[in-house]
Amino acid sequence: MNNSAKNDYPPGLIRADDLEHLLKALGAGGFRIQAPVIRDQSIVIDEIKSAGELPAGWTDEQNRGHYRIKRRSDNAYFGYVVGPYSWKKFLFPPSTAILEAKRTGNGFQVSAAAETVSPTAFFGIRPCDLRALQILDRVLIGSEYRDPIYQKRREQILIVAVNCTEPGGNCFCTSMESGPGAAEGYDIVLTEMIDAGQHNFLAQAGTERGNLILQQVPSEKATSDALKSAAEAVQMAARKISKKIDTADIKEMLYANAEHPRWEDVAKQCLSCANCTLVCPTCFCANIDDYTDLTGETATRVRRWDSCFTLDHSYIHGGSIRSSVRARYRQWLTHKLAAWHDQFGSSGCVGCGRCITWCPSGIDITEEVAAIRSGTVKAKAI
Amino acid sequence: MATTLEKIKEGLDRSQPWMPNLFRVERIRKETYDTFTFDLETSDGAGCAFQPGQFNMLYIYGVGEVPISISGDPKNSRTLVHTIRAVGTVTKNMRQLKRGDLVGVRGPFGRPWPVEDAKGHDVIIVAGGIGLAPLRPVIYHLLAHREQYGKIILHYGARTPDDILFRQELETWRARFDFDVQVTVDRSTGSWQGNVGVVTLLIPKATFDPLQTIAMVCGPEIMMRFTVLELLKRDLTEENIFLSGERNMKCGIGHCGHCQFGHLFVCNDGPVFRYSDTADLFKKREI
């Protein structure tokens, strides 16, 4: 998990046709490869064996409560942004056994749930999602208690990041300083460049093991022109991003506005469906359920994703603490953008825009923050 | 805050926080119609050290796990004592346990009551209902080190005389000349001859030195809110008032997100909070 970037590895230029060799080198290195693929009309993350399975030539159109995949005019491998899945599902699975208990004579014995974890390459992870992993690291293995499930999986991950050269309609990574270029935390970072019939990747190792993988891939030395155009592509992407959150004093601003009337407004639109928390790459709330098999001889404790939008989330004997949607939306947004700083030393938001895209009623977190900050109370059509 | 509400560093393996230690039920006794206490011990007699105010996650096989504060004497680390109200699936099943049955224990968790800070001070303890349970270890500690403290006052409110916890112990404590114990009930029944009314009605009558008094309060949130108001009226400072918060808890280790109270995790940053650090939060609804 030592992913600290070192930029003293020489950058290379890989022809798009040779991307297959990178996948082969990862496979030969013993890594299973998780990468973007198309399933059910959206770009999700699943295991692939060859570059042919990547959604080459596809893009995604994202807006408030809107997602469509479309054909591109070129054959770009990474001409889209992030879909409904995030990489947290591999490290912090939606449902995992955390403990097994077996009945014995007059008692029971406990053991850690057995699981085998194979080395896995996160192929094509975007800078915002890479930042999300660093945030989850702080939450789950960065303090006094360390989650062994996350830790074990995290240690097996190799990161092949892809810089964003074409942001989506809901992206605001520039506000959260998490993109569109990856700054650190990768083993390899790629920048895709399509220009005048040339289709190449600028490849940069961030770690020694990344460097060893890249050495097995045919490449040529990157010219200073290539370096320049890769950097420009990322800068261009940053300029294309239109959504933003003003993060100046955001913690104090949100704490001071716990009773802002806007919470009431957004609660009228919010269905409390929990979609935003499930697509969020950093939301970590989880419940623990208990199951016994039919014989009653074994009992399993299962950790399952939960959401602060459910009434059960804050239930204590006598009722739920946050019984109104207003309080639950306020909890989610204030936690993500404010309390997270106090708890884990950074924002909990990476600006990926998933919560905006997958909100069935099209609530836009950037708009909510702006409204609260400006103090204006605007009636919204549902 | 770190100096006064330090957690002790033992008990659970920090890298295997889901793994409970197994304890056996040594004794189980009924306290009231809906409340019981059990004593837990390990087979090797090692037990588990804890500080007053800390809690454990208690697991029973195949049913589930719940956070329960420790109600026993911190001097006796061999035995973990928990007092439990049977109100949910897990706690109702716990009431059915018998001597020798196994209970999984993860903990102890949380920041304790400031018994060190309270040295040389008067101490007023205000408890409502089952809130007396997490305060009983404080009482044991204060009485065991009686000479280190000034006046010690306990104000305890229960709903009815039948709801009074640790009745025998309360009567024993009440007989002491160095411990001012006042008990009140919201509703009187039968032959009750004592105070009637909410627990906050007792506070104006208590005698203590307001500038040298530490208050420790545990009970329903509404009761704690009004208790704080009464204590402030008696010129206690916000810094000297400590409250124990309650939220849904599923993990005890700050990972499950359920117990958030503003920016705080009740499991790790609490359950005992200094009022001056949390006054803003206690004033907000549904936070």
XYZ file of C-alpha atoms in Angstrom:
669
model
C 0.000 0.000 0.000
C 2.991 2.241 -0.245
C 1.611 4.320 -3.051
C 3.449 7.534 -2.484
C 4.231 8.944 -5.887
C 7.759 9.386 -7.041
C 8.088 11.215 -10.256
C 11.680 10.285 -10.917
C 10.589 7.418 -13.201
C 10.917 8.357 -16.860
C 7.535 8.840 -18.545
C 6.918 6.695 -21.608
C 4.599 6.845 -24.556
C 2.508 3.727 -25.181
C 0.612 3.334 -28.431
C -3.072 2.615 -27.869
C -2.655 -0.680 -29.738
C -0.125 -1.711 -27.116
C -2.440 -1.141 -24.147
C -3.084 -4.875 -24.297
C 0.516 -5.433 -23.255
C -0.045 -3.452 -20.088
C -2.985 -5.688 -19.201
C -0.880 -8.758 -20.003
C 1.931 -7.517 -17.789
C -0.528 -7.013 -14.944
C -1.952 -10.482 -15.505
C 1.537 -11.976 -15.593
C 2.266 -10.147 -12.355
C -0.551 -12.103 -10.740
C -3.116 -9.321 -10.687
C -6.779 -9.711 -11.450
C -7.902 -6.633 -13.310
C -10.946 -4.585 -12.360
C -11.764 -1.952 -14.933
C -14.607 0.034 -16.475
C -16.973 -2.051 -18.599
C -20.444 -1.544 -20.034
C -23.277 -3.394 -18.292
C -26.965 -2.597 -18.531
C -26.485 0.693 -20.321
C -24.013 2.107 -17.876
C -20.292 2.044 -17.292
C -19.564 0.019 -14.186
C -16.482 -1.738 -12.847
C -15.890 -5.425 -13.376
C -13.146 -7.921 -14.017
C -11.592 -7.870 -17.476
C -8.930 -9.935 -19.216
C -8.209 -7.837 -22.262
C -8.298 -4.249 -23.430
C -11.067 -5.176 -25.854
C -13.489 -5.296 -22.918
C -12.958 -1.636 -22.061
C -15.736 0.726 -23.229
C -13.654 2.073 -26.118
C -15.545 4.561 -28.243
C -18.175 5.251 -25.573
C -18.876 8.268 -23.448
C -21.411 9.140 -20.795
C -23.746 12.068 -20.594
C -24.390 13.162 -17.014
C -26.691 15.743 -15.579
C -28.901 16.197 -12.539
C -30.678 12.872 -12.197
C -29.576 11.938 -15.700
C -27.168 9.338 -17.107
C -26.874 8.004 -20.657
C -24.045 6.307 -22.508
C -23.422 7.379 -26.066
C -21.088 6.549 -28.926
C -18.097 8.804 -29.384
C -16.702 9.975 -32.669
C -13.317 8.483 -31.763
C -12.110 5.264 -30.212
C -10.987 6.649 -26.863
C -10.629 4.007 -24.173
C -11.384 6.433 -21.364
C -13.696 8.988 -22.941
C -16.203 8.967 -20.074
C -16.076 9.708 -16.347
C -17.397 7.773 -13.360
C -20.439 5.506 -13.314
C -22.732 4.287 -10.546
C -20.126 1.939 -9.070
C -17.207 3.156 -7.049
C -14.084 1.236 -6.124
C -15.037 1.141 -2.469
C -17.113 -1.942 -3.261
C -13.903 -3.959 -3.599
C -12.280 -2.730 -0.392
C -15.378 -2.216 1.696
C -17.828 -4.662 0.130
C -21.572 -3.935 0.231
C -21.987 -7.060 2.339
C -19.196 -8.968 4.113
C -19.012 -11.492 6.908
C -16.957 -10.024 9.727
C -17.264 -12.827 12.237
C -18.279 -16.461 12.394
C -19.444 -18.193 15.531
C -19.847 -21.937 15.954
C -21.880 -23.576 18.660
C -19.910 -25.872 20.954
C -21.049 -27.967 23.954
C -22.471 -25.304 26.222
C -21.181 -22.229 24.448
C -19.717 -21.039 21.184
C -16.423 -20.182 19.557
C -15.690 -17.201 17.358
C -13.338 -16.792 14.437
C -12.635 -14.122 11.869
C -14.629 -14.798 8.732
C -12.347 -16.637 6.324
C -11.797 -15.053 2.952
C -9.158 -15.186 0.287
C -8.188 -11.937 -1.335
C -6.270 -11.909 -4.585
C -3.944 -9.195 -5.804
C -6.062 -6.837 -7.879
C -5.270 -3.980 -10.208
C -7.654 -1.049 -10.181
C -7.320 -0.268 -13.863
C -8.618 3.084 -14.991
C -9.379 4.580 -11.613
C -9.950 8.324 -11.892
C -8.149 10.903 -9.727
C -11.329 11.698 -7.777
C -11.851 8.035 -6.972
C -8.201 7.645 -6.063
C -8.638 10.489 -3.586
C -11.699 8.664 -2.264
C -9.529 5.638 -1.469
C -7.103 7.825 0.439
C -10.051 9.188 2.409
C -11.372 5.699 3.166
C -7.866 4.713 4.283
C -8.054 7.399 6.963
C -11.536 6.337 8.043
C -11.050 2.575 8.208
C -7.360 1.979 8.850
C -6.047 5.405 9.803
C -7.035 5.624 13.453
C -6.852 3.610 16.631
C -8.936 0.661 15.388
C -8.145 -0.845 11.998
C -10.695 -2.726 9.954
C -8.969 -5.990 9.043
C -11.240 -6.602 6.040
C -10.381 -3.303 4.424
C -6.713 -3.581 5.379
C -6.264 -7.040 3.883
C -7.873 -6.010 0.604
C -6.115 -2.666 0.427
C -2.722 -4.329 0.714
C -3.474 -6.317 -2.454
C -4.326 -3.360 -4.667
C -2.221 -1.983 -7.494
C -3.382 1.326 -8.873
C -3.381 2.193 -12.574
C -4.944 5.647 -12.598
C -6.188 7.510 -15.633
C -6.128 11.288 -15.703
C -9.320 12.943 -16.834
C -9.158 14.788 -20.112
C -12.881 15.154 -20.583
C -14.965 15.936 -17.497
C -18.629 15.046 -17.131
C -21.537 17.376 -16.577
C -21.614 16.866 -12.813
C -17.891 16.891 -12.098
C -16.467 19.380 -9.596
C -13.151 17.768 -8.648
C -11.368 21.083 -9.156
C -13.288 22.502 -6.159
C -12.302 19.545 -4.004
C -8.718 19.591 -5.344
C -8.921 15.924 -6.275
C -8.525 16.157 -10.059
C -8.622 16.144 -13.015
C -4.987 15.018 -12.780
C -3.827 12.448 -10.219
C -1.255 13.919 -7.860
C -0.278 10.899 -5.793
C -1.253 7.471 -4.617
C -0.878 5.601 -7.923
C 1.504 2.917 -9.091
C 0.983 3.961 -12.699
C -0.875 6.911 -14.144
C -1.985 7.143 -17.775
C -3.034 10.144 -19.814
C -4.895 9.324 -23.012
C -4.076 11.455 -26.044
C -5.848 11.358 -29.393
C -4.536 13.833 -31.901
C -4.178 13.907 -35.679
C -4.648 10.194 -36.142
C -2.306 9.396 -33.253
C -3.744 7.507 -30.285
C -1.292 7.190 -27.391
C -1.024 6.986 -23.649
C 1.499 8.894 -21.641
C 2.469 6.444 -18.906
C 4.159 7.469 -15.693
C 5.149 5.128 -12.876
C 4.632 6.337 -9.328
C 6.187 3.379 -7.554
C 8.876 0.815 -8.229
C 6.372 -1.966 -8.780
C 4.520 0.270 -11.241
C 7.811 0.915 -12.977
C 8.543 -2.821 -13.242
C 5.146 -3.414 -14.865
C 5.665 -0.555 -17.341
C 9.053 -1.903 -18.330
C 7.285 -4.928 -19.805
C 5.167 -2.769 -22.113
C 6.479 -1.591 -25.487
C 6.888 2.145 -25.293
C 9.017 4.960 -26.541
C 10.536 7.811 -24.635
C 8.027 10.587 -24.199
C 9.100 13.703 -26.056
C 8.735 17.060 -24.380
C 5.952 17.778 -26.881
C 4.080 14.698 -25.708
C 4.534 15.708 -22.064
C 3.297 19.165 -22.878
C 0.209 18.036 -24.713
C -0.674 15.563 -21.933
C -0.402 18.338 -19.351
C -2.471 20.615 -21.536
C -5.168 17.990 -21.973
C -5.558 17.797 -18.192
C -5.520 21.585 -17.835
C -8.138 21.827 -20.549
C -10.308 19.379 -18.647
C -10.019 21.520 -15.537
C -11.196 24.526 -17.504
C -14.216 22.643 -18.858
C -15.545 21.913 -15.376
C -18.457 24.212 -14.692
C -19.806 23.030 -11.345
C -18.120 24.240 -8.211
C -18.352 24.370 -4.457
C -16.852 27.323 -2.663
C -14.932 25.520 0.085
C -13.679 28.601 1.935
C -14.532 28.146 5.629
C -17.092 25.581 4.564
C -16.980 23.780 7.893
C -17.741 26.872 9.930
C -20.284 28.011 7.337
C -22.263 24.764 7.510
C -22.036 24.449 11.301
C -23.391 27.963 11.590
C -26.284 27.179 9.252
C -27.761 24.102 10.911
C -31.114 25.884 11.097
C -31.048 27.389 7.594
C -34.474 27.260 5.910
C -32.896 25.683 2.842
C -32.796 22.321 4.632
C -36.569 22.428 4.757
C -36.709 23.196 1.022
C -34.400 20.393 -0.027
C -36.268 17.962 2.235
C -39.365 18.555 0.104
C -37.466 17.313 -2.926
C -35.402 14.584 -1.245
C -36.959 11.112 -1.349
C -34.614 9.888 1.391
C -33.875 6.977 -0.942
C -30.177 6.659 0.001
C -28.997 6.544 -3.634
C -26.483 9.343 -3.015
C -24.883 7.480 -0.137
C -24.688 4.211 -2.053
C -23.006 5.735 -5.104
C -20.738 7.966 -2.990
C -17.154 6.668 -3.102
C -16.519 7.651 0.539
C -19.769 7.015 2.428
C -18.854 4.333 4.943
C -21.875 3.866 7.214
C -22.562 0.212 7.809
C -24.889 -1.947 9.803
C -24.168 -5.334 11.270
C -26.748 -8.107 10.914
C -26.765 -11.512 12.536
C -27.670 -14.728 10.775
C -27.810 -18.317 11.916
C -27.942 -21.303 9.609
C -30.948 -23.638 9.687
C -29.329 -25.994 12.177
C -28.405 -23.149 14.495
C -24.866 -24.509 14.613
C -23.203 -21.502 13.020
C -23.962 -17.831 13.336
C -22.516 -15.160 11.071
C -22.175 -11.442 11.665
C -22.496 -9.582 8.372
C -21.544 -5.992 7.763
C -23.757 -4.291 5.208
C -23.736 -0.777 3.778
C -26.179 1.471 5.563
C -27.270 5.029 4.898
C -27.907 8.019 7.106
C -31.049 8.575 5.022
C -32.811 5.641 6.671
C -34.832 6.076 9.852
C -33.122 3.047 11.361
C -29.746 4.719 11.117
C -30.345 6.920 14.156
C -32.804 4.637 15.955
C -32.414 4.273 19.674
C -34.979 2.870 22.048
C -37.927 5.218 21.851
C -37.483 6.476 18.304
C -35.138 7.870 15.678
C -32.987 10.871 16.512
C -33.249 12.229 12.961
C -36.883 11.576 12.231
C -37.290 14.299 9.584
C -35.867 14.194 6.058
C -34.612 17.710 6.736
C -32.405 16.432 9.552
C -31.203 13.449 7.541
C -30.230 15.487 4.475
C -28.535 18.010 6.761
C -26.650 15.182 8.470
C -25.419 13.773 5.166
C -24.279 17.036 3.635
C -22.861 18.497 6.843
C -21.008 15.301 7.618
C -19.580 15.011 4.133
C -18.407 18.591 3.751
C -17.877 19.800 7.324
C -17.740 17.244 10.147
C -15.429 15.045 8.063
C -12.720 17.693 8.477
C -12.974 17.396 12.264
C -13.158 13.626 12.188
C -10.617 12.683 9.534
C -8.680 15.804 8.603
C -10.116 16.323 5.115
C -13.358 16.784 3.266
C -15.360 13.630 2.662
C -16.265 14.847 -0.828
C -14.091 14.323 -3.913
C -16.293 16.135 -6.425
C -17.106 13.054 -8.529
C -20.688 14.205 -9.018
C -22.249 10.755 -8.560
C -24.719 11.986 -5.951
C -26.028 14.536 -8.457
C -26.277 12.091 -11.355
C -27.971 9.297 -9.431
C -30.382 11.407 -7.382
C -33.786 10.452 -8.754
C -35.085 13.935 -8.077
C -32.007 15.722 -9.316
C -30.771 17.380 -6.122
C -27.422 19.024 -6.745
C -25.084 19.206 -3.740
C -23.207 22.146 -5.263
C -26.418 24.102 -5.593
C -27.475 23.293 -2.021
C -24.159 24.502 -0.633
C -24.337 27.681 -2.691
C -27.882 28.360 -1.524
C -26.969 27.886 2.102
C -23.911 30.051 1.734
C -25.729 32.858 -0.029
C -28.520 32.779 2.493
C -31.080 32.991 -0.229
C -34.129 30.811 0.073
C -35.383 29.804 -3.309
C -38.545 27.872 -3.926
C -37.771 24.982 -6.223
C -40.006 23.183 -8.631
C -39.986 19.481 -7.998
C -10.091 17.487 27.378
C -7.547 14.817 26.543
C -6.020 14.994 29.986
C -9.248 14.377 31.827
C -11.149 12.000 29.584
C -8.374 9.628 28.543
C -9.310 6.129 27.550
C -7.411 3.180 28.861
C -5.456 1.257 26.277
C -6.195 -2.373 26.751
C -8.920 -4.899 26.219
C -9.574 -5.239 22.521
C -6.949 -6.076 19.885
C -6.845 -2.862 17.832
C -6.151 -4.741 14.605
C -8.985 -7.267 15.159
C -11.721 -4.999 16.473
C -14.593 -7.279 15.360
C -13.361 -10.177 17.473
C -15.092 -10.408 20.834
C -13.544 -11.878 23.947
C -15.695 -14.578 25.471
C -17.025 -14.162 29.004
C -19.229 -16.462 31.060
C -22.297 -15.326 32.947
C -21.425 -15.866 36.601
C -24.516 -14.367 38.143
C -27.726 -12.825 36.864
C -30.220 -10.970 39.019
C -33.422 -9.102 38.506
C -33.287 -5.398 39.393
C -36.789 -4.239 38.454
C -39.602 -5.657 36.334
C -37.716 -4.747 33.130
C -34.119 -4.466 34.278
C -31.493 -7.020 35.221
C -27.793 -7.158 36.011
C -25.312 -9.819 35.039
C -21.747 -10.445 36.144
C -19.379 -11.692 33.456
C -16.030 -13.387 33.963
C -13.423 -14.946 31.709
C -12.545 -18.593 32.224
C -8.957 -17.661 33.127
C -10.159 -15.073 35.650
C -8.284 -12.300 33.848
C -11.387 -10.164 33.333
C -10.977 -6.721 31.899
C -9.916 -3.377 33.352
C -12.211 -0.425 32.684
C -12.878 3.115 33.821
C -16.176 4.480 35.146
C -18.388 5.523 32.238
C -17.009 3.138 29.642
C -19.169 0.623 27.797
C -18.869 -2.719 26.063
C -20.456 -4.193 22.961
C -22.132 -7.378 24.213
C -22.892 -10.161 21.741
C -25.118 -13.137 22.190
C -24.851 -16.022 19.840
C -26.888 -15.648 16.676
C -29.017 -12.800 18.014
C -26.882 -9.677 17.921
C -24.756 -7.156 19.691
C -25.660 -4.095 21.747
C -23.730 -1.325 23.517
C -24.128 -1.554 27.301
C -22.364 0.606 29.848
C -20.459 -1.030 32.660
C -22.206 -0.709 36.020
C -19.722 -2.496 38.285
C -16.876 -1.533 40.564
C -13.769 -0.451 38.611
C -11.606 -1.882 41.402
C -12.802 -5.346 40.521
C -11.482 -5.846 37.008
C -12.053 -9.579 37.277
C -15.800 -9.186 36.918
C -17.623 -7.145 34.308
C -21.003 -6.025 35.593
C -23.681 -4.750 33.215
C -27.162 -3.539 34.086
C -29.560 -3.862 31.197
C -33.118 -2.842 30.426
C -34.828 -5.520 28.366
C -36.379 -3.412 25.619
C -35.119 -4.867 22.318
C -34.523 -8.242 20.719
C -30.990 -8.630 22.000
C -31.593 -7.350 25.519
C -34.740 -9.483 25.901
C -32.700 -12.521 24.889
C -29.997 -11.523 27.340
C -32.524 -11.653 30.141
C -33.012 -15.365 29.361
C -29.306 -16.165 29.809
C -28.283 -18.424 32.658
C -25.187 -18.914 34.743
C -22.486 -20.449 32.542
C -23.807 -19.062 29.255
C -21.321 -17.270 27.026
C -21.405 -13.619 26.064
C -19.047 -11.994 23.522
C -17.493 -8.786 24.804
C -15.806 -6.101 22.717
C -14.454 -3.176 24.650
C -14.152 -1.335 26.870
C -14.905 1.673 24.685
C -15.297 5.376 25.235
C -14.078 8.200 27.400
C -14.755 7.888 31.108
C -16.194 10.178 33.755
C -13.606 12.712 35.019
C -12.958 11.179 38.428
C -9.392 12.543 38.408
C -10.511 16.101 37.603
C -13.073 15.877 40.358
C -10.464 15.372 43.085
C -10.673 18.124 45.675
C -14.101 19.119 44.369
C -17.648 18.612 45.470
C -19.336 16.145 43.132
C -22.999 16.151 42.198
C -24.258 13.131 40.291
C -27.627 13.461 38.606
C -29.145 10.289 37.153
C -32.407 9.566 35.411
C -33.776 6.032 35.021
C -31.274 3.483 33.692
C -28.798 6.402 33.584
C -27.830 5.418 37.116
C -26.109 2.284 35.768
C -23.156 4.012 34.006
C -22.786 6.290 37.044
C -22.594 3.513 39.623
C -18.891 2.849 38.885
C -18.248 6.531 39.675
C -20.047 6.178 42.997
C -17.964 3.114 43.862
C -14.816 4.991 42.954
C -15.693 8.156 44.896
C -16.657 6.213 47.998
C -13.500 4.088 47.788
C -11.444 7.292 47.697
C -13.770 9.295 49.910
C -11.049 11.463 51.447
C -10.063 12.845 48.008
C -13.403 14.507 47.393
C -15.538 17.183 49.025
C -19.282 16.766 49.303
C -20.756 13.938 47.275
C -24.366 14.263 46.204
C -26.541 11.853 44.239
C -29.842 12.965 42.778
C -31.693 10.063 41.235
C -35.037 10.188 39.484
C -37.070 7.157 38.467
C -40.485 7.027 36.839
C -42.193 5.148 39.668
C -41.033 3.468 42.895
C -41.027 0.172 40.982
C -38.474 1.586 38.557
C -35.869 2.397 41.206
C -32.621 0.629 40.387
C -30.156 -0.702 42.985
C -32.686 0.006 45.737
C -30.815 -1.786 48.507
C -27.569 -0.096 47.628
C -29.276 3.290 47.519
C -30.634 2.677 51.000
C -27.179 1.721 52.271
C -25.592 4.800 50.695
C -28.379 6.986 52.025
C -27.542 5.902 55.554
C -24.010 7.315 55.280
C -23.142 10.692 56.783
C -20.685 11.493 53.977
C -23.007 10.916 51.026
C -26.117 12.988 50.306
C -28.503 10.703 48.425
C -31.855 12.030 47.203
C -34.302 9.902 45.263
C -37.449 11.101 43.556
C -40.136 9.499 41.415
C -42.206 11.085 38.649
C -45.336 9.259 39.766
C -45.953 7.925 43.220
C -47.597 4.555 43.739
C -48.529 2.467 46.780
C -46.687 3.181 49.963
C -44.048 5.590 48.573
C -43.209 8.220 51.187
C -40.326 9.918 49.367
C -39.957 12.823 46.914
C -42.324 13.100 43.997
C -41.440 15.134 40.898
C -38.769 15.325 38.237
C -35.157 14.999 39.307
C -34.343 18.613 38.456
C -36.543 19.757 41.362
C -33.917 18.397 43.771
C -31.059 20.522 42.464
C -32.090 23.916 43.945
C -32.077 22.351 47.429
C -28.619 20.793 47.281
C -25.716 22.344 49.161
C -22.364 22.496 47.409
C -19.719 25.050 46.517
C -20.730 25.995 42.962
C -17.264 27.115 41.888
C -15.672 23.903 43.156
C -18.216 21.381 41.978
C -18.113 18.833 39.180
C -21.445 17.552 37.906
C -21.888 14.184 36.197
C -25.227 13.708 34.502
C -26.750 10.727 32.722
C -30.313 10.120 31.658
C -32.730 10.819 28.827
C -31.607 13.729 26.635
C -34.481 15.952 27.740
C -33.693 15.282 31.404
C -30.033 16.173 30.834
C -30.998 19.403 29.081
C -33.092 20.580 32.033
C -30.531 19.355 34.547
C -27.888 21.499 32.870
C -30.183 24.535 33.101
C -30.686 23.954 36.829
C -26.977 23.444 37.427
C -26.136 26.633 35.548
C -28.697 28.455 37.693
C -26.741 27.198 40.682
C -23.634 28.876 39.169
C -21.809 25.766 38.074
C -19.611 26.527 35.071
C -20.211 24.801 31.734
C -16.681 23.389 31.961
C -17.563 21.527 35.142
C -20.650 19.783 33.815
C -20.224 16.350 32.196
C -22.938 14.477 30.336
C -23.153 10.993 28.875
C -24.611 10.933 25.376
C -26.617 8.189 23.748
C -26.817 7.336 20.077
C -27.318 4.225 17.989
C -24.036 2.271 18.042
C -23.176 -0.708 15.906
C -19.412 -0.933 16.153
C -17.896 0.960 19.085
C -14.821 1.853 17.045
C -15.897 4.891 15.008
C -16.404 2.919 11.796
C -20.138 2.404 11.378
C -21.205 6.052 11.370
C -24.366 5.570 13.423
C -23.460 7.347 16.640
C -22.528 10.688 15.134
C -23.430 13.659 17.267
C -22.445 16.616 15.138
C -18.768 16.103 14.415
C -18.356 13.701 17.319
C -18.598 9.936 17.463
C -20.315 9.113 20.740
C -18.495 5.745 20.867
C -14.994 7.209 20.657
C -15.246 10.901 21.530
C -17.851 10.168 24.213
C -19.995 8.811 25.660
C -18.935 11.266 28.368
C -18.743 14.830 27.068
C -17.814 18.059 28.761
C -20.852 20.308 28.400
C -18.806 23.358 27.386
C -17.455 21.385 24.399
C -20.872 20.226 23.254
C -23.339 22.896 24.404
C -24.100 23.908 20.801
C -24.903 20.336 19.850
C -27.096 19.665 22.865
C -29.151 22.706 21.917
C -29.838 21.512 18.354
C -32.746 19.270 17.575
C -32.288 16.078 15.519
C -28.542 16.621 15.272
